[in-house]
mmCIF file of C-alpha atoms in Angstrom:
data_model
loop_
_atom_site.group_PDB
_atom_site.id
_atom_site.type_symbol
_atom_site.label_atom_id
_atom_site.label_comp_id
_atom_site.label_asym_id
_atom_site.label_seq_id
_atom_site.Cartn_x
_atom_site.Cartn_y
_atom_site.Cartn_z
ATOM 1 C CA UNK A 124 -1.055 -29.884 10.922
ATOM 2 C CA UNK A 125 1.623 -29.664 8.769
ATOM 3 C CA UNK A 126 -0.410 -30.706 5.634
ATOM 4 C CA UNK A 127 -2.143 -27.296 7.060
ATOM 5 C CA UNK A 128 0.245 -24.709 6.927
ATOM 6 C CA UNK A 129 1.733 -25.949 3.671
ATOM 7 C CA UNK A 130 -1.831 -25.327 2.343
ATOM 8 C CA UNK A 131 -1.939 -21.808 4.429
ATOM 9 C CA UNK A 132 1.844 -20.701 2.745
ATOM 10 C CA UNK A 133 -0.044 -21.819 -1.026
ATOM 11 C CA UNK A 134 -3.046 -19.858 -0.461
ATOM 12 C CA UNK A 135 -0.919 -16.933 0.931
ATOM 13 C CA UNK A 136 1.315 -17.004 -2.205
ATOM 14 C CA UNK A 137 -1.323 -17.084 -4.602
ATOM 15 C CA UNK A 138 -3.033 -14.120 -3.073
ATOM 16 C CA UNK A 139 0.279 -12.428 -3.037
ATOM 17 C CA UNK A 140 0.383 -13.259 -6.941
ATOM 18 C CA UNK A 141 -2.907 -11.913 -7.272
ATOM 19 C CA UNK A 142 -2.583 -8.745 -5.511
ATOM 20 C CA UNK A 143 0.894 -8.121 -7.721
ATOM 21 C CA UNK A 144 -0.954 -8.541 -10.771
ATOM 22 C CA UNK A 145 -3.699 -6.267 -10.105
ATOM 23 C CA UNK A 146 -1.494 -3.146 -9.005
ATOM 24 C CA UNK A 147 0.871 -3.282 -11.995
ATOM 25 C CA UNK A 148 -2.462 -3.428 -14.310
ATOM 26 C CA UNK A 149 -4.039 -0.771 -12.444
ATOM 27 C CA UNK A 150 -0.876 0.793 -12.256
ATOM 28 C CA UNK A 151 -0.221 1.322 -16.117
ATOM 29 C CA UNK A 152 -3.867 2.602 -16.526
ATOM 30 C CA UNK A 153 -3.922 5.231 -14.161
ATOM 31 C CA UNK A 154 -0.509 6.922 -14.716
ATOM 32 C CA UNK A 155 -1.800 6.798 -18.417
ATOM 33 C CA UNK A 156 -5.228 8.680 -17.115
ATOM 34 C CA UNK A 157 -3.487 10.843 -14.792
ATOM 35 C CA UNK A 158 -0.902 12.102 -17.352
ATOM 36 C CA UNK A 159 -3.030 12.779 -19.833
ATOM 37 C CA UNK A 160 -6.082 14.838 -17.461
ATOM 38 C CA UNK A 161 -3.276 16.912 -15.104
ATOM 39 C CA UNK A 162 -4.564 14.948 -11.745
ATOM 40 C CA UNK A 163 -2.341 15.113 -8.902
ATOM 41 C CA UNK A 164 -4.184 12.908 -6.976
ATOM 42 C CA UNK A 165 -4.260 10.087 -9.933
ATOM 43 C CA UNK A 166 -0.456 10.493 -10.068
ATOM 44 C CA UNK A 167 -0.493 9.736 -6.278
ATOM 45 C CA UNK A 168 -3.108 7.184 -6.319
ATOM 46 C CA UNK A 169 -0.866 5.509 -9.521
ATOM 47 C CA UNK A 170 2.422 5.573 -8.010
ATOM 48 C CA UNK A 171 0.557 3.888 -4.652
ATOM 49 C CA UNK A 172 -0.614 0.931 -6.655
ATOM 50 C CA UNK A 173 3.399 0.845 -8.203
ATOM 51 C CA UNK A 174 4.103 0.923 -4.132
ATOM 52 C CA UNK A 175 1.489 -2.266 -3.632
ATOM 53 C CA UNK A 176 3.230 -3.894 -6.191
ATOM 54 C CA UNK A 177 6.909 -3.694 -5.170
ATOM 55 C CA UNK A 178 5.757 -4.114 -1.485
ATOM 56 C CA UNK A 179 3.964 -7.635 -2.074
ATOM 57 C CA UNK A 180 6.659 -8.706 -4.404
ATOM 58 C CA UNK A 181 8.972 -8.316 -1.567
ATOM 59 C CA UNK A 182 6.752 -10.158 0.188
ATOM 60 C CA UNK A 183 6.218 -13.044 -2.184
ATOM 61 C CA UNK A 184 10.058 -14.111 -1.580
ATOM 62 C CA UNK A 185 10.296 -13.230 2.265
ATOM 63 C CA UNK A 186 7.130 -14.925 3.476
ATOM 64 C CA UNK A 187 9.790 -17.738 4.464
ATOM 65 C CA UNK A 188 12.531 -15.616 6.376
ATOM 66 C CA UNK A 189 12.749 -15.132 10.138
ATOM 67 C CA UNK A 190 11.029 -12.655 12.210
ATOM 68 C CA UNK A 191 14.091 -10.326 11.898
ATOM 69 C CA UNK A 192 14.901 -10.700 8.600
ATOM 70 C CA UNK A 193 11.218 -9.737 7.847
ATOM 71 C CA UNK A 194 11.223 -6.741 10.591
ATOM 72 C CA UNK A 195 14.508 -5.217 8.730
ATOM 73 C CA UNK A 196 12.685 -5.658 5.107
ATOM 74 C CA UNK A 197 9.906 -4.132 6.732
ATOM 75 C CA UNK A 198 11.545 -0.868 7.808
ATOM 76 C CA UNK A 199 12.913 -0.731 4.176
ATOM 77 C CA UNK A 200 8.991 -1.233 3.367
ATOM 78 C CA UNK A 201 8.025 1.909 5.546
ATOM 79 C CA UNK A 202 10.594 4.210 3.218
ATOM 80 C CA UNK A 203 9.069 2.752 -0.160
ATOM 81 C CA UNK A 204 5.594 3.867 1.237
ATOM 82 C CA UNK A 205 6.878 7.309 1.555
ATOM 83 C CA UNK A 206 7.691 7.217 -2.520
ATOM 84 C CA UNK A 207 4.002 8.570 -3.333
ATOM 85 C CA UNK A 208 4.122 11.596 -1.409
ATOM 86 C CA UNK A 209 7.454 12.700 -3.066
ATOM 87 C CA UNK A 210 5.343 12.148 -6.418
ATOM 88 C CA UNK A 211 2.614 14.281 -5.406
ATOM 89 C CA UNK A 212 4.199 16.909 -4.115
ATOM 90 C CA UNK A 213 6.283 17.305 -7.622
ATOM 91 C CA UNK A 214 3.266 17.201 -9.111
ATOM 92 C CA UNK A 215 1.200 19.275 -6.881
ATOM 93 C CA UNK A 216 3.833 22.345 -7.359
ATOM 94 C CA UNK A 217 3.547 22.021 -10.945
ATOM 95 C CA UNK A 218 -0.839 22.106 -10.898
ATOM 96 C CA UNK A 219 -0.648 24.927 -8.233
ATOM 97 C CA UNK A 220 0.758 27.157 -10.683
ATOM 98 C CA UNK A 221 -1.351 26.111 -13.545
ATOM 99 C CA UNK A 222 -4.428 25.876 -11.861
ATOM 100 C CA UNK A 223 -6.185 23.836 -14.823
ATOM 101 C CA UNK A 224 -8.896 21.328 -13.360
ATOM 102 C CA UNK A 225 -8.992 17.890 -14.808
ATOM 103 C CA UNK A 226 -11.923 16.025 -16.615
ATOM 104 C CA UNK A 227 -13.968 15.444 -13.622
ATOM 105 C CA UNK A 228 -15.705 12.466 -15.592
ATOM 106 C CA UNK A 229 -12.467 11.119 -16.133
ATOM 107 C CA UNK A 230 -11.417 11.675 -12.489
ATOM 108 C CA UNK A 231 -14.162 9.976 -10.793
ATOM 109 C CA UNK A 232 -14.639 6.804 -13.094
ATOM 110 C CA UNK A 233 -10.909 6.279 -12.901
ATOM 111 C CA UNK A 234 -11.028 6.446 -8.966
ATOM 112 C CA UNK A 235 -14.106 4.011 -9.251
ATOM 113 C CA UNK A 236 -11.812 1.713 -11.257
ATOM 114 C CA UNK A 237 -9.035 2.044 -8.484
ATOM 115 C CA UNK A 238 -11.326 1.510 -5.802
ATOM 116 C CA UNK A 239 -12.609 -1.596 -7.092
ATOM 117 C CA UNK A 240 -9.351 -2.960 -7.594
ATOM 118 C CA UNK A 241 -7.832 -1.713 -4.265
ATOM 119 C CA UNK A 242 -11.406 -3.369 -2.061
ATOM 120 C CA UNK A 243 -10.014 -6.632 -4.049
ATOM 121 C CA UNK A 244 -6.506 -6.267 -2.915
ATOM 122 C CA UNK A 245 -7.482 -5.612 0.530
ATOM 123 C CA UNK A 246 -9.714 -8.533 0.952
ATOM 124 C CA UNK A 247 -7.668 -10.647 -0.578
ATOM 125 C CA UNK A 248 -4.607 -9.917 2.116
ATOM 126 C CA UNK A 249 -7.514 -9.425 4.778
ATOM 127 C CA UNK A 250 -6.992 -13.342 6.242
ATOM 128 C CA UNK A 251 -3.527 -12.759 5.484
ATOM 129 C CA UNK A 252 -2.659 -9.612 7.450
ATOM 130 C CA UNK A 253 -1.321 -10.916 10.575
ATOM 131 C CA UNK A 254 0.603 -14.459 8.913
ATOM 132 C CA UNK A 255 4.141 -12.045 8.466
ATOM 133 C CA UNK A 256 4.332 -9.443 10.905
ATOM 134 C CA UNK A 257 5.352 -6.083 9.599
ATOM 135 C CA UNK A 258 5.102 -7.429 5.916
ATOM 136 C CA UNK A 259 2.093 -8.179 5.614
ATOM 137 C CA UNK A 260 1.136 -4.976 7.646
ATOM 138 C CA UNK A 261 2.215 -3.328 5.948
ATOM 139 C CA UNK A 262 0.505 -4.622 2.233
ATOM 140 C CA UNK A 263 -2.497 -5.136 4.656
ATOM 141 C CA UNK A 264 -2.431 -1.150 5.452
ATOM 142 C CA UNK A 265 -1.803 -0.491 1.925
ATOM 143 C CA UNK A 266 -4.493 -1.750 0.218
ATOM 144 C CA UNK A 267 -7.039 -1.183 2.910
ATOM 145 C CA UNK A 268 -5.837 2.982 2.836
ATOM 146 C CA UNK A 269 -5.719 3.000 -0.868
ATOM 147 C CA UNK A 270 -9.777 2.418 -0.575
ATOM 148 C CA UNK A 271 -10.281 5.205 1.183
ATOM 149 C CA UNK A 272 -7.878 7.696 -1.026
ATOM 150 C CA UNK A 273 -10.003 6.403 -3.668
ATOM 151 C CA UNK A 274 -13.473 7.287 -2.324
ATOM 152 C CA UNK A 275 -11.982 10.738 -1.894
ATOM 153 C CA UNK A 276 -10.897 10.628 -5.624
ATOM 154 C CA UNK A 277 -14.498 10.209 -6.844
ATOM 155 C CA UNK A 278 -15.681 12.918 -4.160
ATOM 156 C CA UNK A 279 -12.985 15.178 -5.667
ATOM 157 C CA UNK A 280 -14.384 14.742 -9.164
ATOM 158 C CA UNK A 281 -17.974 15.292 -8.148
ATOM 159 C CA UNK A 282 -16.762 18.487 -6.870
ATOM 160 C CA UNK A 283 -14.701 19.566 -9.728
ATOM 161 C CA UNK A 284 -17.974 18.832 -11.664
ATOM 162 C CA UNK A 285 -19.986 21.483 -9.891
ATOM 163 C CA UNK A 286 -17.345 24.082 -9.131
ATOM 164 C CA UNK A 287 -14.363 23.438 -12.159
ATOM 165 C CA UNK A 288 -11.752 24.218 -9.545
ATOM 166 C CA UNK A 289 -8.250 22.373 -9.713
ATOM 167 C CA UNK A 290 -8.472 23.023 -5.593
ATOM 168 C CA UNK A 291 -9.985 19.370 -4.957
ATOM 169 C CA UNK A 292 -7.936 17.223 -6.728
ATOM 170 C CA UNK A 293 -5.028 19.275 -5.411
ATOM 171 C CA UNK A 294 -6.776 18.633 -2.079
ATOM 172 C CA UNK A 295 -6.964 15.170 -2.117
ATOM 173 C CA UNK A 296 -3.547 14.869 -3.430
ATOM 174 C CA UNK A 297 -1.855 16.238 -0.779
ATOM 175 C CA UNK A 298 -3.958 14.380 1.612
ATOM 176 C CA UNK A 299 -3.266 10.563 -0.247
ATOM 177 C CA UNK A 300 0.746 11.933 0.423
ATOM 178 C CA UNK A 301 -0.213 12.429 4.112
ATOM 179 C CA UNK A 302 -2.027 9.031 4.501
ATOM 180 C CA UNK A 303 0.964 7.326 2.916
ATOM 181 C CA UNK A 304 3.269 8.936 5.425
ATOM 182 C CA UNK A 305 1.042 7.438 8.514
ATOM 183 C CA UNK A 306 1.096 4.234 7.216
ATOM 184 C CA UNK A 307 4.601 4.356 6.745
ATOM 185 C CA UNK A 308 4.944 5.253 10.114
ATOM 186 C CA UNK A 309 3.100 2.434 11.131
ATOM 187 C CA UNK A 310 4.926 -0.071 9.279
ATOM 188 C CA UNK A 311 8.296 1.404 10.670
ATOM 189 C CA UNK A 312 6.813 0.751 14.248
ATOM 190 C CA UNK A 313 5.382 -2.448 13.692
ATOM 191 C CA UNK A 314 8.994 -3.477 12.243
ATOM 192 C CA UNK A 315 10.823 -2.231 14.997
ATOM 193 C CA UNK A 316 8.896 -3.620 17.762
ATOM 194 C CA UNK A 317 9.167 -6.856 15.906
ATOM 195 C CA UNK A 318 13.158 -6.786 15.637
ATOM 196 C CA UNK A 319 13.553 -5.694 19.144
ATOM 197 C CA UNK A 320 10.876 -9.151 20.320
ATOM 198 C CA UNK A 321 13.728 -11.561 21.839
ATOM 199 C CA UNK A 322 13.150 -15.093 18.938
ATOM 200 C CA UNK A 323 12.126 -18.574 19.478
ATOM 201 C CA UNK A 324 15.778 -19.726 20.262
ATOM 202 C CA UNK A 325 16.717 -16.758 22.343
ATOM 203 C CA UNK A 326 14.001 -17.682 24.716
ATOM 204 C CA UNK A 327 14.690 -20.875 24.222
ATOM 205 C CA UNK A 328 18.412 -20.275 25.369
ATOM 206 C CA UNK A 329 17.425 -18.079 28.305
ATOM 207 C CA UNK A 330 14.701 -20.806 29.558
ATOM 208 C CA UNK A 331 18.171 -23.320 29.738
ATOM 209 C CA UNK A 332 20.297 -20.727 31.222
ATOM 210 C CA UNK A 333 17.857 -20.563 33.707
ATOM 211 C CA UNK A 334 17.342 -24.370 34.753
#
């Protein structure tokens, strides 16, 4: 059994590596896309896979701490995930005034890319997702959310494509902000019903007060 879990904590950190890797790689390509084509949702979708990173990193050196400590991290966690929607929104005022559609090619091949990478990320922490509480939640949540904000990113450029509007991007922009604020919220929850769950020894303690 114990031979076990030390083989379930090395698998865990490895796909924690893993996951790390990928979002700072995808990371530095598509801030480099979005930048140059004027996406807002790009910008969003890049600063969420800076987010993944930070969040799993966390995660790499916590997976040993106690319920608690892992429930306060995790409300810290639930802020972090609120980073992206600050990012769009700067970025959102800026395109609503210029109204310039990006490359739509660009747009959806780039969300393609990001999908691909994100369906990785979230099977990899898939077996993972209930092993640390609201930490892994909340890379679980993540990843999995980040797939759909990229489906809508291809969407958006097939639209763009047929009516050269900046309105979908913009669109899906400010929707990848709201998605990142209900997963924060969830995370938040999930952390605070974790700090308030009495631990092993205060049980414990209460069983012998009891006898």
């Amino acid at each position: 059994m114990a031979e076990h879990k030390i083989l379930s904590s090395r698998v865990l950190r490895s796909s924690l590596r893993g996951v790390v890797a990928l979002n700072l790689a995808a990371f530095a390509g598509e801030v480099g896309v979005a930048l140059v084509i004027g996406s807002v949702s790009l910008v969003a979708d890049s600063v969420d896979f800076l987010e993944d990173a930070s969040i799993n990193l966390l995660i790499l050196v916590a997976v040993l701490w106690s319920a608690r400590a892992r429930a306060r991290l995790g409300m810290g966690l639930a802020g972090i995930i609120l980073v992206p929607s600050l990012a769009t929104l700067a970025m959102a005022r800026h395109q609503f005034g210029v109204q310039t559609p990006p490359s739509p090619v660009a747009l959806a091949l780039t969300g393609f890319g990001a999908l691909v990478v994100n369906g990785t990320c979230a099977w990899m922490l898939a077996r993972h997702r209930h092993a640390g509480g609201s930490l892994m939640k909340a890379a679980f949540l993540s990843a999995r959310n980040d797939t759909v904000a990229n489906a809508a990113i291809i969407v958006a450029g097939l639209v763009t494509a047929a009516t050269r509007s900046a309105w979908p991007d913009l669109t899906v922009g400010a929707a990848i902000g709201l998605l990142n604020a209900g997963a924060a919220w969830e995370v938040y929850s999930a952390a605070r019903a974790e700090q308030s769950a009495p631990s092993a020894s205060e049980l414990k303690s209460d069983r012998s007060g009891a006898t």
